[in-house]
Coordinates of C-alpha atoms and ligand atoms in Angstrom, one line a residue:
M1 CA -9.1 1.9 30.5
D2 CA -8.5 5.2 32.0
P3 CA -10.5 7.6 29.8
V4 CA -7.6 10.1 29.3
I5 CA -5.1 7.3 28.3
Q6 CA -7.8 5.7 26.3
Q7 CA -8.4 9.0 24.3
L8 CA -4.8 9.4 23.8
V9 CA -4.4 5.9 22.5
Q10 CA -7.3 6.2 20.0
E11 CA -5.4 9.5 18.8
E12 CA -2.3 7.5 18.4
L13 CA -4.1 4.8 16.6
Q14 CA -5.7 7.3 14.2
R15 CA -2.3 9.0 13.6
Q16 CA -0.8 5.5 12.8
R17 CA -3.8 4.6 10.5
H18 CA -3.9 7.8 8.5
G19 CA -0.2 8.5 8.1
I20 CA 2.7 7.0 5.8
E21 CA 5.0 5.7 8.3
L22 CA 8.7 5.8 6.8
I23 CA 10.7 5.7 9.9
A24 CA 13.2 3.0 9.2
S25 CA 13.2 1.6 12.6
E26 CA 9.3 1.2 13.0
N27 CA 6.9 -1.3 11.9
F28 CA 3.3 -2.6 12.9
T29 CA 3.1 -5.7 15.1
S30 CA 0.2 -8.2 14.7
Q31 CA -2.7 -8.1 16.8
E32 CA -1.5 -11.3 18.6
V33 CA 1.8 -9.4 19.5
L34 CA -0.3 -6.7 21.0
N35 CA -2.7 -9.2 22.9
A36 CA 0.5 -10.8 24.6
L37 CA 1.7 -7.3 25.7
G38 CA -1.5 -6.8 27.5
S39 CA -1.6 -10.0 29.2
C40 CA -1.4 -11.2 32.9
L41 CA 2.1 -12.2 32.2
T42 CA 3.2 -8.7 33.0
N43 CA 2.4 -9.7 36.7
K44 CA 5.2 -12.2 37.0
Y45 CA 8.5 -11.7 38.4
A46 CA 10.9 -14.3 37.1
E47 CA 14.7 -13.3 37.8
G48 CA 16.8 -16.0 36.5
Y49 CA 16.4 -18.4 33.5
P50 CA 14.1 -21.1 32.6
G51 CA 14.5 -23.8 35.2
K52 CA 16.8 -21.7 37.3
R53 CA 14.8 -18.9 38.8
Y54 CA 15.0 -17.1 42.0
Y55 CA 11.2 -17.0 42.4
G56 CA 8.7 -19.5 42.8
G57 CA 5.5 -19.9 40.4
C58 CA 7.7 -19.6 37.1
E59 CA 6.4 -23.0 35.6
V60 CA 4.4 -21.3 33.0
V61 CA 6.7 -18.3 32.1
D62 CA 9.6 -21.0 32.0
K63 CA 7.8 -22.7 29.1
I64 CA 7.1 -19.4 27.2
E65 CA 10.5 -18.0 27.7
Q66 CA 12.0 -21.5 26.4
L67 CA 9.7 -21.4 23.6
A68 CA 10.9 -17.8 22.5
I69 CA 14.5 -19.0 22.9
D70 CA 13.9 -22.2 20.6
R71 CA 11.9 -20.3 18.1
L72 CA 14.7 -17.6 17.8
C73 CA 17.4 -20.2 17.5
Q74 CA 15.6 -21.9 14.8
L75 CA 14.9 -18.7 13.1
F76 CA 18.6 -17.8 12.8
G77 CA 20.2 -21.3 13.0
A78 CA 21.8 -20.0 16.3
E79 CA 22.9 -22.5 19.1
Y80 CA 22.3 -19.9 21.9
A81 CA 19.8 -17.1 22.5
N82 CA 18.9 -14.7 25.4
V83 CA 15.7 -13.1 25.0
Q84 CA 15.7 -11.0 28.2
P85 CA 17.3 -7.7 27.1
H86 CA 14.7 -5.0 27.6
A87 CA 15.8 -3.2 24.2
G88 CA 18.7 -3.4 21.6
A89 CA 20.9 -0.9 23.6
Q90 CA 20.6 -3.2 26.7
A91 CA 21.5 -6.1 24.6
N92 CA 24.7 -4.3 23.4
A93 CA 25.4 -3.1 26.9
A94 CA 25.2 -6.7 28.3
V95 CA 27.6 -8.0 25.6
F96 CA 30.1 -5.1 26.4
L97 CA 29.8 -6.0 30.2
G98 CA 30.4 -9.5 29.5
V99 CA 33.4 -9.3 27.1
L100 CA 35.2 -6.0 27.9
Q101 CA 36.8 -4.3 30.8
P102 CA 36.3 -0.6 31.3
G103 CA 38.7 1.4 29.2
D104 CA 39.1 -1.4 26.7
P105 CA 39.4 -0.2 23.1
I106 CA 36.4 -0.9 20.8
L107 CA 36.0 -0.2 17.2
G108 CA 32.4 0.7 15.8
F109 CA 30.8 2.4 12.9
D110 CA 30.7 6.0 13.3
L111 CA 27.4 7.5 14.4
S112 CA 27.5 10.4 12.0
H113 CA 28.1 8.0 9.2
G114 CA 25.1 5.8 9.9
G115 CA 26.2 3.9 13.2
H116 CA 24.3 3.4 16.3
L117 CA 24.7 5.3 19.7
S118 CA 25.4 2.1 21.6
H119 CA 28.5 1.4 19.4
G120 CA 30.7 3.8 21.2
S121 CA 29.2 7.4 20.9
S122 CA 30.6 9.6 23.4
V123 CA 27.2 10.6 24.9
N124 CA 26.4 7.0 25.3
F125 CA 27.8 4.7 28.2
S126 CA 29.7 2.8 25.5
G127 CA 31.7 5.7 24.7
K128 CA 32.2 6.8 28.2
V129 CA 33.2 3.5 29.7
Y130 CA 35.2 2.2 26.8
Q131 CA 37.8 3.6 24.6
A132 CA 35.8 3.9 21.3
N133 CA 37.2 4.3 17.9
F134 CA 35.5 4.3 14.6
Y135 CA 35.5 3.5 11.0
G136 CA 33.2 5.2 8.4
V137 CA 32.4 5.5 4.9
E138 CA 34.3 6.9 2.0
E139 CA 33.2 10.3 1.0
E140 CA 33.1 9.4 -2.7
S141 CA 31.2 6.2 -2.7
G142 CA 29.3 6.2 0.7
T143 CA 30.4 2.9 1.3
I144 CA 32.7 1.3 3.9
N145 CA 36.2 0.5 2.6
M146 CA 37.3 -2.7 4.3
D147 CA 41.0 -2.0 3.9
K148 CA 40.6 1.1 5.9
V149 CA 38.7 -1.0 8.6
R150 CA 41.6 -3.3 8.7
S151 CA 44.0 -0.4 9.0
K152 CA 42.1 1.1 11.8
A153 CA 41.8 -2.1 13.7
K154 CA 45.6 -2.8 13.4
E155 CA 46.1 0.7 14.8
V156 CA 43.8 0.7 17.7
K157 CA 43.9 -3.1 18.4
P158 CA 40.3 -3.3 19.6
K159 CA 39.2 -6.0 22.0
L160 CA 35.7 -5.8 20.1
I161 CA 34.7 -4.9 16.6
I162 CA 31.1 -4.1 16.0
C163 CA 29.5 -4.2 12.7
G164 CA 25.8 -3.0 12.1
A165 CA 24.2 0.4 11.7
S166 CA 21.1 2.3 11.9
A167 CA 21.4 4.1 8.6
Y168 CA 23.5 2.1 6.2
S169 CA 21.6 1.0 3.1
R170 CA 24.4 -1.6 2.0
D171 CA 24.8 -5.3 3.2
W172 CA 27.8 -6.3 5.5
D173 CA 30.8 -8.4 4.5
Y174 CA 30.7 -10.2 7.8
A175 CA 33.4 -12.9 6.5
R176 CA 36.0 -10.0 5.9
F177 CA 35.1 -8.4 9.3
R178 CA 35.9 -11.9 11.0
Q179 CA 39.2 -12.0 9.1
I180 CA 40.2 -8.7 10.6
A181 CA 38.9 -9.5 14.0
D182 CA 41.1 -12.5 14.0
E183 CA 44.0 -10.8 12.7
V184 CA 44.0 -8.4 15.7
G185 CA 42.7 -10.7 18.2
A186 CA 39.0 -9.1 18.6
L187 CA 35.8 -10.5 19.2
L188 CA 33.2 -9.7 16.5
L189 CA 29.8 -8.4 17.3
A190 CA 27.2 -7.9 14.7
D191 CA 24.3 -5.8 15.8
I192 CA 21.6 -6.7 13.1
A193 CA 18.8 -4.8 14.8
H194 CA 17.9 -2.9 11.4
P195 CA 18.2 -5.8 8.9
A196 CA 17.4 -8.9 11.2
G197 CA 14.1 -9.8 9.3
L198 CA 15.7 -9.7 6.1
I199 CA 18.7 -11.9 7.5
A200 CA 16.1 -14.4 8.9
A201 CA 14.4 -14.5 5.5
K202 CA 17.7 -15.1 3.9
L203 CA 17.6 -12.0 1.6
L204 CA 20.9 -10.5 3.1
N205 CA 24.2 -11.9 4.3
D206 CA 24.2 -14.1 7.3
P207 CA 26.4 -13.0 10.2
M208 CA 25.8 -16.1 12.4
P209 CA 28.8 -18.2 10.8
Y210 CA 31.3 -15.3 11.3
C211 CA 30.3 -13.2 14.3
H212 CA 31.1 -14.5 17.9
I213 CA 28.0 -12.6 19.0
V214 CA 25.0 -11.2 17.3
T215 CA 22.5 -8.8 18.9
S216 CA 19.2 -7.4 17.6
T217 CA 16.0 -5.8 18.4
A218 CA 12.8 -8.1 18.1
D219 CA 11.0 -5.3 16.3
K220 CA 11.8 -3.3 13.2
R221 CA 12.1 -5.9 10.3
L222 CA 11.4 -8.7 12.8
R223 CA 8.0 -7.0 13.3
G224 CA 7.7 -7.9 16.9
R225 CA 7.5 -6.1 20.2
R226 CA 10.3 -3.7 20.9
G227 CA 13.0 -5.4 22.8
G228 CA 16.4 -6.8 22.6
I229 CA 18.0 -10.3 21.9
I230 CA 21.5 -11.8 21.9
M231 CA 22.5 -15.0 19.9
M232 CA 25.6 -16.9 19.2
G233 CA 25.7 -19.3 16.1
K234 CA 28.1 -21.6 18.2
D235 CA 28.5 -21.4 21.9
F236 CA 32.4 -21.3 22.7
A237 CA 34.8 -21.3 25.8
N238 CA 35.6 -17.9 27.0
P239 CA 39.0 -16.7 25.4
W240 CA 40.4 -15.4 28.6
G241 CA 40.9 -18.8 30.3
K242 CA 38.3 -18.2 33.0
T243 CA 37.3 -21.5 34.8
N244 CA 34.5 -22.6 37.0
K245 CA 34.8 -24.2 40.4
K246 CA 35.4 -27.6 38.9
G247 CA 38.3 -26.1 36.7
E248 CA 36.3 -26.3 33.4
P249 CA 36.1 -23.4 31.0
I250 CA 33.3 -20.9 31.4
M251 CA 31.3 -21.0 28.2
M252 CA 30.4 -17.7 26.5
S253 CA 26.8 -18.5 27.0
A254 CA 27.1 -18.5 30.7
I255 CA 29.1 -15.1 30.5
L256 CA 26.3 -13.6 28.4
N257 CA 23.5 -14.8 30.6
S258 CA 25.1 -13.5 33.6
A259 CA 25.8 -10.2 31.8
V260 CA 22.1 -9.6 31.0
F261 CA 21.1 -11.0 34.6
P262 CA 22.1 -10.2 37.2
G263 CA 24.8 -8.0 35.4
M264 CA 22.4 -5.4 33.5
Q265 CA 19.0 -6.2 34.5
G266 CA 16.5 -7.4 37.1
G267 CA 13.4 -9.3 36.4
P268 CA 12.6 -10.1 32.7
L269 CA 9.6 -8.7 31.1
E270 CA 7.7 -12.2 30.5
H271 CA 4.7 -10.5 28.7
A272 CA 7.4 -8.9 26.3
I273 CA 8.9 -12.2 26.0
A274 CA 5.8 -14.0 25.1
A275 CA 5.3 -11.1 22.3
K276 CA 8.8 -12.0 21.1
A277 CA 8.0 -15.7 20.9
I278 CA 4.9 -14.8 18.8
A279 CA 6.8 -12.5 16.4
F280 CA 9.5 -15.2 15.9
G281 CA 6.9 -17.8 15.1
E282 CA 5.3 -15.3 12.5
A283 CA 8.8 -14.6 11.1
S284 CA 9.4 -18.3 10.5
Q285 CA 6.4 -18.5 7.9
E286 CA 6.8 -18.5 4.3
S287 CA 4.7 -15.2 4.1
F288 CA 7.4 -13.4 6.0
V289 CA 10.0 -14.2 3.2
Q290 CA 7.5 -12.6 0.8
Y291 CA 7.2 -9.7 3.0
G292 CA 11.0 -9.2 3.2
R293 CA 11.2 -9.4 -0.7
Q294 CA 8.6 -6.7 -1.0
V295 CA 10.4 -4.5 1.7
I296 CA 13.5 -4.6 -0.5
A297 CA 11.6 -4.0 -3.8
N298 CA 9.7 -1.0 -2.2
A299 CA 13.0 0.3 -0.9
G300 CA 14.6 -0.1 -4.4
A301 CA 11.5 1.8 -6.1
M302 CA 11.8 4.7 -3.6
A303 CA 15.5 5.1 -4.2
R304 CA 15.1 5.2 -7.9
A305 CA 12.1 7.6 -7.7
F306 CA 14.0 9.9 -5.3
T307 CA 17.3 9.9 -7.6
D308 CA 14.9 10.6 -10.5
R309 CA 13.8 13.8 -8.8
G310 CA 17.2 15.2 -8.1
Y311 CA 18.0 13.7 -4.6
Q312 CA 21.1 11.9 -3.8
I313 CA 20.9 8.5 -2.0
I314 CA 24.2 7.8 0.1
S315 CA 26.0 4.9 -1.6
G316 CA 23.9 5.4 -4.7
G317 CA 21.2 2.9 -3.8
T318 CA 20.0 0.3 -1.2
D319 CA 20.3 -3.4 -0.6
N320 CA 17.9 -3.5 2.3
H321 CA 14.9 -1.6 3.7
L322 CA 16.2 1.8 4.1
M323 CA 18.2 4.8 2.5
L324 CA 19.9 7.9 3.7
I325 CA 19.2 10.9 1.6
D326 CA 21.5 13.8 1.2
L327 CA 19.1 16.9 0.5
R328 CA 22.1 19.1 -0.4
A329 CA 21.8 17.4 -4.0
K330 CA 18.5 18.9 -4.3
S331 CA 19.1 22.3 -2.8
S332 CA 21.8 23.4 -0.2
E333 CA 19.0 25.4 1.4
I334 CA 16.9 22.5 2.8
T335 CA 17.7 21.0 6.2
G336 CA 16.9 17.6 7.4
R337 CA 14.9 19.5 10.0
D338 CA 12.9 21.4 7.6
A339 CA 12.1 18.3 5.5
E340 CA 10.8 16.4 8.5
N341 CA 8.7 19.1 9.8
A342 CA 7.2 19.7 6.4
L343 CA 6.6 16.0 5.9
V344 CA 5.2 15.3 9.3
A345 CA 2.8 18.1 8.8
A346 CA 1.6 16.2 5.7
D347 CA 1.3 13.1 7.7
I348 CA 4.4 11.4 6.1
T349 CA 6.6 10.5 9.0
I350 CA 10.4 10.2 8.6
N351 CA 13.6 11.3 10.7
K352 CA 16.1 13.9 9.9
N353 CA 19.5 12.2 9.8
M354 CA 23.1 13.4 9.5
V355 CA 24.6 12.3 6.4
P356 CA 28.5 11.3 6.2
F357 CA 30.6 14.5 6.2
D358 CA 27.6 16.6 7.0
G359 CA 28.3 20.2 7.8
R360 CA 25.2 20.6 9.8
S361 CA 24.7 19.6 13.6
A362 CA 22.5 16.5 14.4
F363 CA 19.7 18.9 15.3
Y364 CA 19.5 20.4 11.8
T365 CA 21.4 17.7 9.5
S366 CA 21.5 17.7 5.6
G367 CA 19.6 14.5 5.4
I368 CA 16.6 12.3 6.1
R369 CA 16.4 8.6 6.6
V370 CA 13.5 6.6 4.9
G371 CA 12.5 3.0 5.3
T372 CA 10.0 0.8 3.8
A373 CA 9.2 -1.9 6.5
A374 CA 6.1 -0.4 7.8
I375 CA 4.3 0.6 4.7
T376 CA 5.1 -2.8 3.4
T377 CA 3.3 -4.3 6.4
R378 CA 0.3 -2.2 5.4
G379 CA 0.3 -3.6 2.0
L380 CA 2.0 -1.0 -0.2
K381 CA 3.8 -2.1 -3.4
E382 CA 6.4 -0.4 -5.7
H383 CA 4.1 1.8 -7.7
H384 CA 2.7 3.2 -4.3
C385 CA 6.1 4.3 -3.5
E386 CA 6.4 6.4 -6.7
Q387 CA 3.4 8.2 -5.6
I388 CA 4.7 8.7 -2.0
I389 CA 7.9 10.2 -3.5
D390 CA 5.9 12.6 -5.4
W391 CA 4.1 13.8 -2.4
M392 CA 7.4 13.9 -0.4
D393 CA 9.2 16.0 -3.2
D394 CA 6.0 18.4 -3.3
A395 CA 6.0 18.8 0.5
I396 CA 9.8 19.4 0.5
T397 CA 9.8 21.8 -2.3
N398 CA 6.8 23.7 -0.9
R399 CA 7.8 23.5 2.8
N400 CA 6.9 27.0 3.6
N401 CA 3.5 26.8 2.0
P402 CA 1.0 25.4 4.6
A403 CA -1.8 25.3 2.0
I404 CA 0.0 22.9 -0.3
I405 CA 1.2 20.9 2.7
Q406 CA -2.5 20.6 3.8
E407 CA -3.5 19.4 0.3
I408 CA -0.8 16.7 0.5
K409 CA -2.0 15.7 4.0
T410 CA -5.8 15.4 2.8
K411 CA -4.4 13.0 -0.1
V412 CA -2.2 11.1 2.1
N413 CA -5.0 10.4 4.5
K414 CA -7.4 9.4 1.9
F415 CA -4.8 7.0 0.4
M416 CA -4.2 5.3 3.6
M417 CA -7.8 4.5 4.0
D418 CA -7.3 1.7 1.5
F419 CA -4.7 0.0 3.8
P420 CA -6.5 -0.9 7.1
L421 CA -4.4 -1.3 10.1
Y422 CA -6.0 -3.3 13.2
P423 CA -9.7 -4.2 13.3
Ligands
DSN1 N1 15.6 3.9 17.2 C1 16.5 3.0 16.3 C2 16.7 3.6 15.0 O1 16.0 4.5 14.7 O2 17.4 3.2 14.3 C3 17.7 2.5 16.9 O3 18.1 3.0 18.1

C-alpha cells in the first residue's frame, strides 16, 4: 500500500482498537466484509440490473448482485429489494424521485427532534425540492404523539409520510402510521437505517407489512459495509395509473429501480454489493439475534446508569440501541460540544446532538447521542456499560482538567485491550 496511506490506516486501526466507540450509527464489519471491499469487483462497471445490463462481462457480478437481493429479501421477508444505492441518503433520494414531483408536500420527523437530514431538512435536497413539513416529540414525554401526527397529516396533505429517525430511542407504531397515510392518501416510507438489524432479528416492530416502501443502510445495526438499500414487503401497481407500452400498469419495483438507475446513480459499486451480500448472510445467523439482544440490554444498562448519575434520557429510556441525553439535567453549563470534546480526548467517541426544544444551536447543542452497537460487537456486556458511564461522567464533570481526562484515557485504552478488533 502507498506508505503514507498505510501509515494513516494503521493510525485509524489503532484509534478504533483502543477507543470506546459509542457513535450510534457506527459498528465494526467482519473481516469478510472488509475483504470483499478490497476485491477486484471494484473494477467492474455494470449499469443496469442482473440480466439487464448496459455493459458486457457482467455474468459474475449478476450472480453477486442477485445473491445480495435474495439474501436481503429473505432477511426482511420482502418481495422486492434494490441493493445499489451508494448510501442511505441516496436510497431516500431515489424513493423521493420515484414517487414525488418537485414541490409535493412531504411529512417527516423533525431533524431537531431526532429525525434525519434526508427527510426534508431545509439544508438538504429533500427540503429544497419538496415542500417539507414535520412532526416531532412532546416536550413532556419526549415521545411522538400519534394524534398530532394525524392532525398534521390532515392539515398538510402530504404525498409521502416518512417514519424513521437517527436519534429516537423508542420503537415505531408503523400500523398507526399506515392508517394515517391511508386516511390522507399518502404513501408511507420507513427509513429503518438505525434499527434495521434489530428489526431483522425480530426484536423491534416490523415495518414491512405496513409501509409501502422501506429504506435502510447496510451498516449500523446490520453491521455491513456503508451503503443504502430499498425494499418493499409487497410490490404493487403504481397509484398514479401510469402504464407501459402494452397498457399494463407499471409496478412500483420498476419505478424504484429506474429511480435508482438511471435516475439517481450510474454504475453500481459491485464490490460494495458483494460486501452487503456477506453482511446480509451474517445477519441471518442465530448469533446475530443474540447480538441484537445484547445491543438492547447494553443500551438499557447505559440508560439506567446515566439516569442514576443525574442525566436525563429523552423519553426516559430506550427500546433500541441508542439514547439521546439531555445534559441540562446534569448542569445547564455543559454543552454537547464540550462533552464531546472531553470524551473524545479520553478516547470515548460520541457525537454532540441537539435535543428536542434545544435552546442551543446544532454547533453547540445541549445533548449527546450514544449507541451500543459497536461496543457490543467488541464483546462488551451490561456490567462494562456501568464502568463506561462512570468514566463518561468523570470526563464530562472534569472536562476542563486535562490531567484527569488523560487518566481516564489510559484506563480506557487498557480496558479495550481485552476486546480485540481484527487480527
Ligand atoms: N450518519 C448517520 C447517523 O449518524 O445517524 C445518519 O446519517
